[in-house]
Amino acid sequence: QKEVEQNSGPLSVPEGAIASLNCTYSDRVSQSFFWYRQYSGKSPELIMSIYSNGDKEDGRFTAQLNKASQYVSLLIRDSQPSDSATYLCAVKRYGNNRLAFGKGNQVVVIP
Amino acid sequence: DTGVSQNPRHKITKRGQNVTFRCDPISEHNRLYWYRQTLGQGPEFLTYFQNEAQLEKSRLLSDRFSAERPKGSFSTLEIQRTEQGDSAMYLCASSGDSPDAEAFFGQGTRLTVV
């Protein structure tokens, strides 16, 4: 079982719609959760961090964490063409400083 | 610019040659990380420094790879006797000391071994 899984294929959404991305993790002692955005050919850019169960909102982005289900998600509201990128879920275990990444989900926003 | 800086941005080398990459972290960050990313995959952890001490190395880091952070500031990653399978984006990130600290990435160095 992979440490962090992002299984959805490319996600196409019309401009203005909500994009929903999901991520599951295997290690129950995971404590910190991050979403990075990566444009093609560029490096990952941090967009959200979440540490407690529930929702965290930042602008058009909302991260949701459910530690009991070992599940973290990212919602992008009012999607814009500039949101077209790969979104990487990353998890940090308690007592371990490295990040474990999923393989990412590609989002394409159609004007 | 006070972000993480990596040099060079691109490197093309012949198989068997040695290459060295440099990373300058955010100045107040004590933690520095190296990751490798291949096409269609997420970044894979290679190694981690707390100041000048290398505290963790992945099994991905074969004996051809070595990383240093001699004065706890910039870091170098050297790959000896490069192989085609080493072709990837090498990413450096830095963070503060808090257990919840966020990590910020540099622009990456794209290595192509021909």
PDB file of C-alpha atoms in Angstrom:
ATOM      1  CA  GLN A   1       0.000   0.000   0.000  1.00  0.00           C
ATOM      2  CA  LYS A   2       1.399   3.363  -0.997  1.00  0.00           C
ATOM      3  CA  GLU A   3       1.943   5.914   1.719  1.00  0.00           C
ATOM      4  CA  VAL A   4      -0.078   8.586  -0.103  1.00  0.00           C
ATOM      5  CA  GLU A   5      -2.530   7.799  -2.873  1.00  0.00           C
ATOM      6  CA  GLN A   6      -4.136  10.063  -5.392  1.00  0.00           C
ATOM      7  CA  ASN A   7      -5.960   7.764  -7.736  1.00  0.00           C
ATOM      8  CA  SER A   8      -8.147  10.000  -9.858  1.00  0.00           C
ATOM      9  CA  GLY A   9      -7.279  10.509 -13.480  1.00  0.00           C
ATOM     10  CA  PRO A  10      -7.110  13.939 -15.115  1.00  0.00           C
ATOM     11  CA  LEU A  11      -9.987  16.150 -14.003  1.00  0.00           C
ATOM     12  CA  SER A  12     -11.606  18.472 -16.532  1.00  0.00           C
ATOM     13  CA  VAL A  13     -13.855  21.192 -15.155  1.00  0.00           C
ATOM     14  CA  PRO A  14     -15.541  24.131 -16.840  1.00  0.00           C
ATOM     15  CA  GLU A  15     -14.445  27.604 -15.831  1.00  0.00           C
ATOM     16  CA  GLY A  16     -16.332  28.755 -12.751  1.00  0.00           C
ATOM     17  CA  ALA A  17     -17.097  25.233 -11.512  1.00  0.00           C
ATOM     18  CA  ILE A  18     -15.762  23.476  -8.410  1.00  0.00           C
ATOM     19  CA  ALA A  19     -12.824  21.084  -8.765  1.00  0.00           C
ATOM     20  CA  SER A  20     -12.620  18.384  -6.101  1.00  0.00           C
ATOM     21  CA  LEU A  21      -9.439  16.418  -5.431  1.00  0.00           C
ATOM     22  CA  ASN A  22      -8.999  13.520  -3.037  1.00  0.00           C
ATOM     23  CA  CYS A  23      -6.067  11.955  -1.267  1.00  0.00           C
ATOM     24  CA  THR A  24      -5.775   9.032   1.125  1.00  0.00           C
ATOM     25  CA  TYR A  25      -2.834   8.124   3.338  1.00  0.00           C
ATOM     26  CA  SER A  26      -1.861   4.896   5.001  1.00  0.00           C
ATOM     27  CA  ASP A  27      -0.060   5.930   8.184  1.00  0.00           C
ATOM     28  CA  ARG A  28      -2.332   6.770  11.096  1.00  0.00           C
ATOM     29  CA  VAL A  29       0.402   8.758  12.855  1.00  0.00           C
ATOM     30  CA  SER A  30       0.478  11.302  10.038  1.00  0.00           C
ATOM     31  CA  GLN A  31       0.115  14.761  11.509  1.00  0.00           C
ATOM     32  CA  SER A  32       0.569  17.396   8.822  1.00  0.00           C
ATOM     33  CA  PHE A  33      -1.014  17.587   5.410  1.00  0.00           C
ATOM     34  CA  PHE A  34      -0.189  19.817   2.486  1.00  0.00           C
ATOM     35  CA  TRP A  35      -1.411  20.556  -0.999  1.00  0.00           C
ATOM     36  CA  TYR A  36       1.058  21.750  -3.610  1.00  0.00           C
ATOM     37  CA  ARG A  37       0.306  23.039  -7.081  1.00  0.00           C
ATOM     38  CA  GLN A  38       2.751  22.239  -9.864  1.00  0.00           C
ATOM     39  CA  TYR A  39       2.606  23.772 -13.304  1.00  0.00           C
ATOM     40  CA  SER A  40       4.118  21.771 -16.141  1.00  0.00           C
ATOM     41  CA  GLY A  41       7.899  21.958 -16.028  1.00  0.00           C
ATOM     42  CA  LYS A  42       7.931  23.944 -12.808  1.00  0.00           C
ATOM     43  CA  SER A  43       8.528  23.084  -9.158  1.00  0.00           C
ATOM     44  CA  PRO A  44       5.796  22.483  -6.537  1.00  0.00           C
ATOM     45  CA  GLU A  45       4.246  25.547  -4.942  1.00  0.00           C
ATOM     46  CA  LEU A  46       2.595  25.284  -1.533  1.00  0.00           C
ATOM     47  CA  ILE A  47      -1.047  26.342  -1.584  1.00  0.00           C
ATOM     48  CA  MET A  48      -2.584  24.858   1.580  1.00  0.00           C
ATOM     49  CA  SER A  49      -1.598  23.210   4.840  1.00  0.00           C
ATOM     50  CA  ILE A  50      -3.984  21.541   7.306  1.00  0.00           C
ATOM     51  CA  TYR A  51      -3.315  19.893  10.636  1.00  0.00           C
ATOM     52  CA  SER A  52      -6.689  19.386  12.362  1.00  0.00           C
ATOM     53  CA  ASN A  53      -9.858  17.603  11.391  1.00  0.00           C
ATOM     54  CA  GLY A  54     -12.351  19.754   9.546  1.00  0.00           C
ATOM     55  CA  ASP A  55     -12.173  22.401   6.878  1.00  0.00           C
ATOM     56  CA  LYS A  56      -9.670  25.143   6.244  1.00  0.00           C
ATOM     57  CA  GLU A  57     -10.416  27.852   3.730  1.00  0.00           C
ATOM     58  CA  ASP A  58      -7.978  30.163   1.959  1.00  0.00           C
ATOM     59  CA  GLY A  59      -9.452  32.237  -0.815  1.00  0.00           C
ATOM     60  CA  ARG A  60     -10.902  29.937  -3.444  1.00  0.00           C
ATOM     61  CA  PHE A  61      -9.250  26.888  -1.887  1.00  0.00           C
ATOM     62  CA  THR A  62     -10.695  24.683   0.864  1.00  0.00           C
ATOM     63  CA  ALA A  63      -8.816  21.781   2.386  1.00  0.00           C
ATOM     64  CA  GLN A  64     -10.739  19.112   4.283  1.00  0.00           C
ATOM     65  CA  LEU A  65      -9.157  16.611   6.672  1.00  0.00           C
ATOM     66  CA  ASN A  66     -10.681  13.482   8.183  1.00  0.00           C
ATOM     67  CA  LYS A  67      -8.071  11.652  10.231  1.00  0.00           C
ATOM     68  CA  ALA A  68     -10.428   8.814  11.179  1.00  0.00           C
ATOM     69  CA  SER A  69     -10.899   7.994   7.503  1.00  0.00           C
ATOM     70  CA  GLN A  70      -7.298   8.931   6.639  1.00  0.00           C
ATOM     71  CA  TYR A  71      -8.544  11.223   3.946  1.00  0.00           C
ATOM     72  CA  VAL A  72      -7.681  14.757   2.866  1.00  0.00           C
ATOM     73  CA  SER A  73      -9.278  16.679   0.040  1.00  0.00           C
ATOM     74  CA  LEU A  74      -8.935  19.973  -1.800  1.00  0.00           C
ATOM     75  CA  LEU A  75     -11.765  21.979  -3.294  1.00  0.00           C
ATOM     76  CA  ILE A  76     -11.117  24.733  -5.800  1.00  0.00           C
ATOM     77  CA  ARG A  77     -14.108  27.034  -6.139  1.00  0.00           C
ATOM     78  CA  ASP A  78     -14.772  29.245  -9.153  1.00  0.00           C
ATOM     79  CA  SER A  79     -12.087  27.416 -11.111  1.00  0.00           C
ATOM     80  CA  GLN A  80     -10.007  29.557 -13.436  1.00  0.00           C
ATOM     81  CA  PRO A  81      -7.870  28.561 -16.431  1.00  0.00           C
ATOM     82  CA  SER A  82      -4.840  29.526 -14.326  1.00  0.00           C
ATOM     83  CA  ASP A  83      -5.767  26.696 -11.941  1.00  0.00           C
ATOM     84  CA  SER A  84      -4.879  24.187 -14.670  1.00  0.00           C
ATOM     85  CA  ALA A  85      -1.981  22.293 -13.093  1.00  0.00           C
ATOM     86  CA  THR A  86      -1.082  19.125 -11.236  1.00  0.00           C
ATOM     87  CA  TYR A  87      -2.037  19.106  -7.571  1.00  0.00           C
ATOM     88  CA  LEU A  88       0.168  17.126  -5.218  1.00  0.00           C
ATOM     89  CA  CYS A  89      -0.951  15.853  -1.828  1.00  0.00           C
ATOM     90  CA  ALA A  90       1.846  15.567   0.754  1.00  0.00           C
ATOM     91  CA  VAL A  91       1.826  14.068   4.230  1.00  0.00           C
ATOM     92  CA  LYS A  92       4.259  14.308   7.104  1.00  0.00           C
ATOM     93  CA  ARG A  93       4.348  11.642   9.806  1.00  0.00           C
ATOM     94  CA  TYR A  94       4.618  12.487  13.476  1.00  0.00           C
ATOM     95  CA  GLY A  95       8.295  12.470  14.458  1.00  0.00           C
ATOM     96  CA  ASN A  96       9.472  12.343  10.842  1.00  0.00           C
ATOM     97  CA  ASN A  97      10.475  15.431   8.940  1.00  0.00           C
ATOM     98  CA  ARG A  98      10.205  14.237   5.372  1.00  0.00           C
ATOM     99  CA  LEU A  99       7.166  14.718   3.175  1.00  0.00           C
ATOM    100  CA  ALA A 100       5.598  11.760   1.399  1.00  0.00           C
ATOM    101  CA  PHE A 101       3.880  12.758  -1.839  1.00  0.00           C
ATOM    102  CA  GLY A 102       1.146  11.269  -3.933  1.00  0.00           C
ATOM    103  CA  LYS A 103       1.672  11.123  -7.684  1.00  0.00           C
ATOM    104  CA  GLY A 104      -0.600  14.095  -8.223  1.00  0.00           C
ATOM    105  CA  ASN A 105      -3.866  14.858  -9.967  1.00  0.00           C
ATOM    106  CA  GLN A 106      -3.982  16.898 -13.132  1.00  0.00           C
ATOM    107  CA  VAL A 107      -6.698  19.536 -13.325  1.00  0.00           C
ATOM    108  CA  VAL A 108      -7.714  21.121 -16.615  1.00  0.00           C
ATOM    109  CA  VAL A 109     -10.044  24.112 -16.460  1.00  0.00           C
ATOM    110  CA  ILE A 110     -11.895  24.600 -19.704  1.00  0.00           C
ATOM    111  CA  PRO A 111     -12.740  28.218 -20.590  1.00  0.00           C
TER     112      PRO A 111
ATOM    113  CA  ASP B   1      14.454  37.184  -3.781  1.00  0.00           C
ATOM    114  CA  THR B   2      14.385  35.350  -0.454  1.00  0.00           C
ATOM    115  CA  GLY B   3      13.071  32.014  -1.732  1.00  0.00           C
ATOM    116  CA  VAL B   4      14.925  28.749  -2.201  1.00  0.00           C
ATOM    117  CA  SER B   5      17.423  29.016  -5.028  1.00  0.00           C
ATOM    118  CA  GLN B   6      18.839  26.132  -7.068  1.00  0.00           C
ATOM    119  CA  ASN B   7      21.617  26.092  -9.627  1.00  0.00           C
ATOM    120  CA  PRO B   8      21.926  25.177 -12.355  1.00  0.00           C
ATOM    121  CA  ARG B   9      18.362  25.096 -13.661  1.00  0.00           C
ATOM    122  CA  HIS B  10      19.243  22.621 -16.383  1.00  0.00           C
ATOM    123  CA  LYS B  11      22.106  20.199 -16.809  1.00  0.00           C
ATOM    124  CA  ILE B  12      22.815  17.876 -19.698  1.00  0.00           C
ATOM    125  CA  THR B  13      25.616  15.419 -19.126  1.00  0.00           C
ATOM    126  CA  LYS B  14      27.039  12.335 -20.725  1.00  0.00           C
ATOM    127  CA  ARG B  15      26.605   9.005 -19.033  1.00  0.00           C
ATOM    128  CA  GLY B  16      29.445   8.314 -16.631  1.00  0.00           C
ATOM    129  CA  GLN B  17      30.181  11.954 -15.845  1.00  0.00           C
ATOM    130  CA  ASN B  18      29.852  13.502 -12.395  1.00  0.00           C
ATOM    131  CA  VAL B  19      27.453  16.368 -11.730  1.00  0.00           C
ATOM    132  CA  THR B  20      26.947  18.675  -8.771  1.00  0.00           C
ATOM    133  CA  PHE B  21      23.892  20.748  -7.927  1.00  0.00           C
ATOM    134  CA  ARG B  22      23.639  23.585  -5.458  1.00  0.00           C
ATOM    135  CA  CYS B  23      20.753  24.686  -3.240  1.00  0.00           C
ATOM    136  CA  ASP B  24      20.527  27.894  -1.221  1.00  0.00           C
ATOM    137  CA  PRO B  25      17.652  27.637   1.262  1.00  0.00           C
ATOM    138  CA  ILE B  26      15.541  30.399   2.736  1.00  0.00           C
ATOM    139  CA  SER B  27      17.992  32.110   5.058  1.00  0.00           C
ATOM    140  CA  GLU B  28      16.237  31.505   8.354  1.00  0.00           C
ATOM    141  CA  HIS B  29      15.429  27.862   7.614  1.00  0.00           C
ATOM    142  CA  ASN B  30      17.519  25.245   9.387  1.00  0.00           C
ATOM    143  CA  ARG B  31      16.043  22.248   7.578  1.00  0.00           C
ATOM    144  CA  LEU B  32      16.929  21.407   4.012  1.00  0.00           C
ATOM    145  CA  TYR B  33      15.587  18.559   1.904  1.00  0.00           C
ATOM    146  CA  TRP B  34      16.450  17.002  -1.448  1.00  0.00           C
ATOM    147  CA  TYR B  35      13.830  15.280  -3.557  1.00  0.00           C
ATOM    148  CA  ARG B  36      13.822  13.736  -7.000  1.00  0.00           C
ATOM    149  CA  GLN B  37      10.872  13.826  -9.372  1.00  0.00           C
ATOM    150  CA  THR B  38      10.360  11.912 -12.590  1.00  0.00           C
ATOM    151  CA  LEU B  39       7.656  12.534 -15.152  1.00  0.00           C
ATOM    152  CA  GLY B  40       4.163  11.692 -13.918  1.00  0.00           C
ATOM    153  CA  GLN B  41       5.277  10.987 -10.376  1.00  0.00           C
ATOM    154  CA  GLY B  42       5.316  12.943  -7.153  1.00  0.00           C
ATOM    155  CA  PRO B  43       8.605  14.048  -5.610  1.00  0.00           C
ATOM    156  CA  GLU B  44      10.534  11.258  -3.873  1.00  0.00           C
ATOM    157  CA  PHE B  45      12.519  12.015  -0.742  1.00  0.00           C
ATOM    158  CA  LEU B  46      16.293  11.650  -1.017  1.00  0.00           C
ATOM    159  CA  THR B  47      17.833  13.203   2.074  1.00  0.00           C
ATOM    160  CA  TYR B  48      17.365  15.764   4.847  1.00  0.00           C
ATOM    161  CA  PHE B  49      19.638  18.105   6.801  1.00  0.00           C
ATOM    162  CA  GLN B  50      19.096  19.786  10.115  1.00  0.00           C
ATOM    163  CA  ASN B  51      21.669  22.577   9.966  1.00  0.00           C
ATOM    164  CA  GLU B  52      24.883  20.823   8.843  1.00  0.00           C
ATOM    165  CA  ALA B  53      23.857  17.355  10.048  1.00  0.00           C
ATOM    166  CA  GLN B  54      22.501  14.905   7.507  1.00  0.00           C
ATOM    167  CA  LEU B  55      19.832  13.181   9.590  1.00  0.00           C
ATOM    168  CA  GLU B  56      18.054  10.941   7.126  1.00  0.00           C
ATOM    169  CA  LYS B  57      18.843   9.310   3.789  1.00  0.00           C
ATOM    170  CA  SER B  58      16.448   7.402   1.582  1.00  0.00           C
ATOM    171  CA  ARG B  59      17.296   3.995   0.181  1.00  0.00           C
ATOM    172  CA  LEU B  60      16.979   5.757  -3.190  1.00  0.00           C
ATOM    173  CA  LEU B  61      20.248   7.499  -2.392  1.00  0.00           C
ATOM    174  CA  SER B  62      22.714   5.001  -3.795  1.00  0.00           C
ATOM    175  CA  ASP B  63      26.430   5.194  -3.084  1.00  0.00           C
ATOM    176  CA  ARG B  64      26.817   7.267  -6.248  1.00  0.00           C
ATOM    177  CA  PHE B  65      24.894  10.080  -4.584  1.00  0.00           C
ATOM    178  CA  SER B  66      26.315  12.306  -1.891  1.00  0.00           C
ATOM    179  CA  ALA B  67      24.942  15.435  -0.286  1.00  0.00           C
ATOM    180  CA  GLU B  68      26.609  17.968   1.943  1.00  0.00           C
ATOM    181  CA  ARG B  69      25.692  21.064   3.859  1.00  0.00           C
ATOM    182  CA  PRO B  70      29.052  22.024   5.312  1.00  0.00           C
ATOM    183  CA  LYS B  71      28.198  25.206   7.171  1.00  0.00           C
ATOM    184  CA  GLY B  72      24.496  24.694   7.620  1.00  0.00           C
ATOM    185  CA  SER B  73      23.703  27.145   4.853  1.00  0.00           C
ATOM    186  CA  PHE B  74      23.812  26.045   1.204  1.00  0.00           C
ATOM    187  CA  SER B  75      23.826  22.388   0.219  1.00  0.00           C
ATOM    188  CA  THR B  76      25.269  20.429  -2.678  1.00  0.00           C
ATOM    189  CA  LEU B  77      24.085  17.176  -4.199  1.00  0.00           C
ATOM    190  CA  GLU B  78      26.652  15.256  -6.236  1.00  0.00           C
ATOM    191  CA  ILE B  79      25.945  12.334  -8.511  1.00  0.00           C
ATOM    192  CA  GLN B  80      28.947  10.318  -9.584  1.00  0.00           C
ATOM    193  CA  ARG B  81      29.127   8.128 -12.700  1.00  0.00           C
ATOM    194  CA  THR B  82      25.710   9.289 -13.912  1.00  0.00           C
ATOM    195  CA  GLU B  83      23.344   6.799 -15.509  1.00  0.00           C
ATOM    196  CA  GLN B  84      20.395   7.431 -17.814  1.00  0.00           C
ATOM    197  CA  GLY B  85      18.068   6.485 -14.980  1.00  0.00           C
ATOM    198  CA  ASP B  86      19.331   9.504 -13.047  1.00  0.00           C
ATOM    199  CA  SER B  87      17.541  11.790 -15.497  1.00  0.00           C
ATOM    200  CA  ALA B  88      14.969  13.643 -13.409  1.00  0.00           C
ATOM    201  CA  MET B  89      14.114  16.947 -11.765  1.00  0.00           C
ATOM    202  CA  TYR B  90      16.109  17.392  -8.563  1.00  0.00           C
ATOM    203  CA  LEU B  91      14.235  19.538  -6.083  1.00  0.00           C
ATOM    204  CA  CYS B  92      15.499  21.249  -2.962  1.00  0.00           C
ATOM    205  CA  ALA B  93      13.186  22.473  -0.218  1.00  0.00           C
ATOM    206  CA  SER B  94      13.691  24.178   3.104  1.00  0.00           C
ATOM    207  CA  SER B  95      11.601  24.641   6.222  1.00  0.00           C
ATOM    208  CA  GLY B  96      11.697  25.942   9.768  1.00  0.00           C
ATOM    209  CA  ASP B  97      12.128  23.733  12.822  1.00  0.00           C
ATOM    210  CA  SER B  98       8.516  23.408  13.933  1.00  0.00           C
ATOM    211  CA  PRO B  99       7.035  19.898  13.552  1.00  0.00           C
ATOM    212  CA  ASP B 100       4.297  21.486  11.432  1.00  0.00           C
ATOM    213  CA  ALA B 101       6.652  23.678   9.445  1.00  0.00           C
ATOM    214  CA  GLU B 102       5.783  24.166   5.806  1.00  0.00           C
ATOM    215  CA  ALA B 103       8.402  23.278   3.218  1.00  0.00           C
ATOM    216  CA  PHE B 104       9.094  25.552   0.266  1.00  0.00           C
ATOM    217  CA  PHE B 105      10.698  24.331  -2.930  1.00  0.00           C
ATOM    218  CA  GLY B 106      13.265  25.866  -5.192  1.00  0.00           C
ATOM    219  CA  GLN B 107      12.912  25.982  -8.956  1.00  0.00           C
ATOM    220  CA  GLY B 108      14.574  22.614  -9.366  1.00  0.00           C
ATOM    221  CA  THR B 109      17.463  21.358 -11.471  1.00  0.00           C
ATOM    222  CA  ARG B 110      16.484  19.300 -14.473  1.00  0.00           C
ATOM    223  CA  LEU B 111      19.135  16.674 -15.222  1.00  0.00           C
ATOM    224  CA  THR B 112      19.297  14.910 -18.558  1.00  0.00           C
ATOM    225  CA  VAL B 113      21.826  12.104 -18.924  1.00  0.00           C
ATOM    226  CA  VAL B 114      22.580  11.221 -22.556  1.00  0.00           C
TER     227      VAL B 114
END
